């Protein structure tokens, strides 16, 4: 129930006796229950008047909302979120309506925390919740700026207890689980709380207590640094070196708590406008509006400062914007020049954590220690400095100077205080985009800022925790680069920057069209039989190959920027349409004509294709795709990298597959795999090699407890054996493998349906209950098969093993599902394992030979096999490569000492669209159009402005092209890529020069220019940020990043 608007609500009041019901206006608190300080809780209840209908003497816990908190014992993150939400609502109930009682429910909050602290003694899953509750709401003693040392010490101890409860102290925890359990937030907070408590004791000259606590701080820091995740941060020598920006941009320069402001253009702009900003803030203060504006928008999480009114912010940006304009706030109406300036700055746009506020710090006030939410930087323009005011950031302490800007990294430990006895300090506080974010790099000089080779994706969501009162975050500000943005990116050869990559469309088209197996399928016969089960030359694999070749041909033509005979494009489209008709309803008499037409196109085009260099393409990086952060330091062992299963098992992410390995070859291969450190072995009833695997495991001497063995039931799954034989089949497999249990037992395929599948799965569930199987899984199931199984399964699979290759990521034949198989599995908490990552089966094209893959492998200095398996791992998919030689087994396991940057991942993701897209649709339907396959054909270079061969067509560029291939008068054509018109030539600029801010569409930019007639003939559009600059002419150009493209109007 909202605490902001009075409502009529019915709520259950749970007490130690009989439940009662109440109906009253603003019945927001729902419960008084349990133990605690009776007087405090009763006083709080009386303050808001909601105890009237509860039995006399009922005191204790305040709970909110329509139902109970639903605390759980096996997962502490939901408990923390629920308790935090509960207490924050109570903390801000009626906040701002009474100067005498700013936090009316504070006594009840303290009682609530005490009650939960007592419960935590017997319920360890509450340790995190109570620790963060103390941090948020009990850091200071009531009505003072003095640290509550008992509360903070308890918070630190409980945070460390939560680390142990969640397993965050285990060196063998997988990277994915490390982030899922918020370990990368728990450790910094534990270290920070111990460190700040030790400093507090030292400031009180309590040397013995200080030494004891600081020893705990150092011990916790050292234990944290020994974990694999933190080994990469070699510069962290103590607690005050911890920061979250370095997780996003390892190796970026400059680094450190306080930055040289001369490297940051925004700082110089603010100092230039300091007089106007000061005048607007002074007007607000003189009119007595500062406090009332403070209550218009609050970013605070709880007791972030002390005492009340000691530290206070007026938010200029909307905390919870109802419209598109975040600057449409009451405060901005009183500071229009300040807000207008900030709204125009690109540093405040295109990222996650911008904020702007005027901040007052009064004598005796403090802002408590905290971490800011990465990635971002912060700055203060000191409007009125005051003696005695200081700020510590990391291990540096700084003071403000009126009219000057401080630039700092607030993802270090930061706090502020005013040690004077009178006076006030005012600053304009901004948090703005980090210079290494994709949307920002073009704003900074390469000599001023050095960034990693690839910028990160948005961070994964964080749990409720602490944030700066001026930070737009609820919860622990640990936005980690997680998953979609790999950490530790190694600088490449310069060809992969800001989403740009060399893509060999022409070479791939020529390769696919010239495959020897494809030549065997010019017509049906003995060499190309109409049998699709076993791959190789057959009608379906042949037509899939031709489709891949045609899509690469079209992409090569478009990116080459040459005049193309419309008849060629029409012929390619007709062949692709015919291919789709055949695949939908095979008619063997149509196979020959389709192949003849495709072959005729390539006979004409092969000479041209073989002369073309790779295209320079700005690929659309799929930042929204979650990918597991996989170590790339070369120090992580194979056994240390595990993916979690939903039932708690840890599955080694890199395993060994044994399909088609038999006899001595199988025995030797498994022995070699185990000797090289692999601990995940995959087999199946149908492989006929379980006895050899069992002997190899026995002879290796590796303890069974260190192994993860997965096998499959084949005959029952395919309907070749009655479900009643399932237990007997498993018994035989266990005997052959010489083990009492397997870690995962799978159905090998979705061969049976309906009631028969239900019967088979019930047999699998009975096996699970015997203990001879630790987890259930399925293999070769599509989305529809899984949804059928989900509809009745009592024990759902936690493991899914399917084909996963760049052409067929998850399914051999597309199902038409709006979700990919990986997306579906992730949404259901199912771990996915990919097989046939490098094989041509069941098709013709061998990914190991594809020029797209080979080019990336050469750039990385790796083999194609390693690149393909690393691609899977970075998508969070375990791999089980098979090999029969020791050297190949070793090669396939060497995946943890390099990393694919986002542009390379996107390019490999795009191969599925090159494989599956048709003449009129991008497929798979769930895949983004990474390469712009359905965008218009690019125009040849226009006279008057030099065109570059690296240009790539963007949406809307070629609209208005006439039938003869020329641009209609008044329409815009792409003239130059990675460049901008010079902006410092006033006679060349159109007025107004821009549309204001970013996030504009190209079509809007071009339309605005066209509306100005002869005053605008050229635009520079930045595809990365949506900025638009308009010019009368463009005699001089400059190199530019951020997807800059110059478009010129075609003249009659």
mmCIF file of C-alpha atoms in Angstrom, residues 262-408:
data_model
loop_
_atom_site.group_PDB
_atom_site.id
_atom_site.type_symbol
_atom_site.label_atom_id
_atom_site.label_comp_id
_atom_site.label_asym_id
_atom_site.label_seq_id
_atom_site.Cartn_x
_atom_site.Cartn_y
_atom_site.Cartn_z
ATOM 1 C CA UNK A 262 42.120 19.189 -17.001
ATOM 2 C CA UNK A 263 41.488 15.774 -18.563
ATOM 3 C CA UNK A 264 37.706 16.168 -18.179
ATOM 4 C CA UNK A 265 36.045 18.746 -20.473
ATOM 5 C CA UNK A 266 32.928 18.859 -18.304
ATOM 6 C CA UNK A 267 34.965 20.202 -15.384
ATOM 7 C CA UNK A 268 36.267 23.133 -17.429
ATOM 8 C CA UNK A 269 32.755 23.893 -18.711
ATOM 9 C CA UNK A 270 31.358 23.994 -15.179
ATOM 10 C CA UNK A 271 34.056 26.386 -14.008
ATOM 11 C CA UNK A 272 33.274 28.614 -17.000
ATOM 12 C CA UNK A 273 29.601 28.766 -15.977
ATOM 13 C CA UNK A 274 30.276 28.950 -12.235
ATOM 14 C CA UNK A 275 28.950 32.509 -11.917
ATOM 15 C CA UNK A 276 25.554 31.689 -13.465
ATOM 16 C CA UNK A 277 25.205 28.453 -11.457
ATOM 17 C CA UNK A 278 26.111 30.270 -8.250
ATOM 18 C CA UNK A 279 23.514 32.964 -8.915
ATOM 19 C CA UNK A 280 20.714 30.407 -9.327
ATOM 20 C CA UNK A 281 21.633 28.473 -6.191
ATOM 21 C CA UNK A 282 21.980 31.708 -4.204
ATOM 22 C CA UNK A 283 18.477 32.712 -5.272
ATOM 23 C CA UNK A 284 17.105 29.356 -4.061
ATOM 24 C CA UNK A 285 18.852 29.729 -0.694
ATOM 25 C CA UNK A 286 17.888 33.372 -0.210
ATOM 26 C CA UNK A 287 14.224 32.620 -0.912
ATOM 27 C CA UNK A 288 14.271 29.849 1.689
ATOM 28 C CA UNK A 289 13.412 27.209 -0.925
ATOM 29 C CA UNK A 290 16.309 24.793 -0.403
ATOM 30 C CA UNK A 291 14.618 22.560 2.168
ATOM 31 C CA UNK A 292 11.240 22.452 0.440
ATOM 32 C CA UNK A 293 12.913 21.540 -2.875
ATOM 33 C CA UNK A 294 14.824 18.803 -1.052
ATOM 34 C CA UNK A 295 11.545 17.003 -0.344
ATOM 35 C CA UNK A 296 10.465 17.143 -4.021
ATOM 36 C CA UNK A 297 12.726 14.212 -4.909
ATOM 37 C CA UNK A 298 14.749 11.838 -2.750
ATOM 38 C CA UNK A 299 17.432 9.387 -3.844
ATOM 39 C CA UNK A 300 18.389 8.468 -0.281
ATOM 40 C CA UNK A 301 18.297 4.832 0.770
ATOM 41 C CA UNK A 302 18.043 5.454 4.482
ATOM 42 C CA UNK A 303 20.167 7.054 7.176
ATOM 43 C CA UNK A 304 22.808 8.217 4.689
ATOM 44 C CA UNK A 305 23.843 11.285 6.652
ATOM 45 C CA UNK A 306 23.589 12.739 10.130
ATOM 46 C CA UNK A 307 22.363 14.628 11.961
ATOM 47 C CA UNK A 308 19.038 15.476 10.358
ATOM 48 C CA UNK A 309 19.574 18.458 8.025
ATOM 49 C CA UNK A 310 23.366 17.962 8.344
ATOM 50 C CA UNK A 311 23.714 16.868 4.707
ATOM 51 C CA UNK A 312 20.904 17.597 2.277
ATOM 52 C CA UNK A 313 20.500 17.493 -1.514
ATOM 53 C CA UNK A 314 18.152 19.194 -3.971
ATOM 54 C CA UNK A 315 17.757 16.886 -6.952
ATOM 55 C CA UNK A 316 17.814 18.604 -10.338
ATOM 56 C CA UNK A 317 17.127 15.430 -12.338
ATOM 57 C CA UNK A 318 13.898 13.505 -11.821
ATOM 58 C CA UNK A 319 14.397 10.587 -9.468
ATOM 59 C CA UNK A 320 11.444 8.694 -10.936
ATOM 60 C CA UNK A 321 10.700 10.473 -14.256
ATOM 61 C CA UNK A 322 7.124 10.165 -15.514
ATOM 62 C CA UNK A 323 8.094 11.422 -18.980
ATOM 63 C CA UNK A 324 11.027 11.439 -21.343
ATOM 64 C CA UNK A 325 12.519 14.692 -19.955
ATOM 65 C CA UNK A 326 14.427 13.957 -16.754
ATOM 66 C CA UNK A 327 15.069 17.692 -16.337
ATOM 67 C CA UNK A 328 11.367 18.505 -15.974
ATOM 68 C CA UNK A 329 11.583 19.063 -12.212
ATOM 69 C CA UNK A 330 10.496 21.749 -9.773
ATOM 70 C CA UNK A 331 14.144 22.433 -8.926
ATOM 71 C CA UNK A 332 15.018 23.059 -12.590
ATOM 72 C CA UNK A 333 12.288 25.692 -12.791
ATOM 73 C CA UNK A 334 14.325 27.629 -10.220
ATOM 74 C CA UNK A 335 17.675 26.855 -11.911
ATOM 75 C CA UNK A 336 16.904 26.883 -15.652
ATOM 76 C CA UNK A 337 20.374 27.909 -16.837
ATOM 77 C CA UNK A 338 22.062 25.227 -14.755
ATOM 78 C CA UNK A 339 19.677 22.510 -15.932
ATOM 79 C CA UNK A 340 19.842 23.703 -19.538
ATOM 80 C CA UNK A 341 23.618 23.528 -19.483
ATOM 81 C CA UNK A 342 23.672 20.052 -17.937
ATOM 82 C CA UNK A 343 20.949 18.739 -20.269
ATOM 83 C CA UNK A 344 23.066 19.766 -23.262
ATOM 84 C CA UNK A 345 26.163 17.933 -22.074
ATOM 85 C CA UNK A 346 26.853 14.516 -23.660
ATOM 86 C CA UNK A 347 28.587 13.409 -20.447
ATOM 87 C CA UNK A 348 25.150 13.319 -18.816
ATOM 88 C CA UNK A 349 23.583 11.127 -21.506
ATOM 89 C CA UNK A 350 23.937 7.615 -22.851
ATOM 90 C CA UNK A 351 24.790 5.819 -19.616
ATOM 91 C CA UNK A 352 23.198 4.348 -16.517
ATOM 92 C CA UNK A 353 24.017 6.542 -13.542
ATOM 93 C CA UNK A 354 23.889 10.286 -14.271
ATOM 94 C CA UNK A 355 22.590 12.547 -11.509
ATOM 95 C CA UNK A 356 22.734 16.235 -10.640
ATOM 96 C CA UNK A 357 21.993 18.015 -7.391
ATOM 97 C CA UNK A 358 22.793 20.998 -5.246
ATOM 98 C CA UNK A 359 24.195 19.708 -1.940
ATOM 99 C CA UNK A 360 24.441 21.484 1.410
ATOM 100 C CA UNK A 361 26.755 20.329 4.211
ATOM 101 C CA UNK A 362 26.249 22.059 7.551
ATOM 102 C CA UNK A 363 28.598 22.315 10.506
ATOM 103 C CA UNK A 364 28.621 19.010 12.362
ATOM 104 C CA UNK A 365 27.108 17.128 9.430
ATOM 105 C CA UNK A 366 28.455 13.947 7.895
ATOM 106 C CA UNK A 367 27.816 11.807 4.849
ATOM 107 C CA UNK A 368 28.553 8.226 5.844
ATOM 108 C CA UNK A 369 31.093 5.984 4.036
ATOM 109 C CA UNK A 370 29.713 4.425 0.880
ATOM 110 C CA UNK A 371 30.487 3.110 -2.608
ATOM 111 C CA UNK A 372 29.018 4.760 -5.705
ATOM 112 C CA UNK A 373 27.397 2.708 -8.447
ATOM 113 C CA UNK A 374 29.726 1.934 -11.356
ATOM 114 C CA UNK A 375 30.408 2.792 -14.071
ATOM 115 C CA UNK A 376 30.606 6.537 -13.566
ATOM 116 C CA UNK A 377 32.675 9.468 -12.330
ATOM 117 C CA UNK A 378 31.622 12.339 -10.075
ATOM 118 C CA UNK A 379 32.499 15.990 -9.723
ATOM 119 C CA UNK A 380 31.771 18.856 -7.369
ATOM 120 C CA UNK A 381 31.669 22.505 -8.393
ATOM 121 C CA UNK A 382 32.230 24.307 -5.091
ATOM 122 C CA UNK A 383 29.742 27.163 -4.993
ATOM 123 C CA UNK A 384 30.450 28.074 -1.381
ATOM 124 C CA UNK A 385 33.383 26.398 0.331
ATOM 125 C CA UNK A 386 33.593 26.536 4.111
ATOM 126 C CA UNK A 387 36.503 25.988 6.518
ATOM 127 C CA UNK A 388 36.429 22.601 8.193
ATOM 128 C CA UNK A 389 34.750 20.767 5.303
ATOM 129 C CA UNK A 390 36.519 17.744 3.899
ATOM 130 C CA UNK A 391 35.869 14.720 1.699
ATOM 131 C CA UNK A 392 37.791 11.452 1.640
ATOM 132 C CA UNK A 393 37.817 9.352 -1.523
ATOM 133 C CA UNK A 394 39.725 6.112 -1.280
ATOM 134 C CA UNK A 395 42.988 6.931 0.496
ATOM 135 C CA UNK A 396 42.933 10.672 -0.354
ATOM 136 C CA UNK A 397 41.393 13.568 1.575
ATOM 137 C CA UNK A 398 40.512 16.771 -0.266
ATOM 138 C CA UNK A 399 39.033 20.205 0.496
ATOM 139 C CA UNK A 400 36.847 22.391 -1.694
ATOM 140 C CA UNK A 401 37.756 25.800 -3.132
ATOM 141 C CA UNK A 402 34.982 28.148 -4.178
ATOM 142 C CA UNK A 403 34.545 28.288 -7.958
ATOM 143 C CA UNK A 404 36.713 25.226 -8.621
ATOM 144 C CA UNK A 405 35.796 21.692 -9.648
ATOM 145 C CA UNK A 406 36.906 18.439 -8.031
ATOM 146 C CA UNK A 407 36.700 15.332 -10.247
ATOM 147 C CA UNK A 408 36.735 12.040 -8.395
#
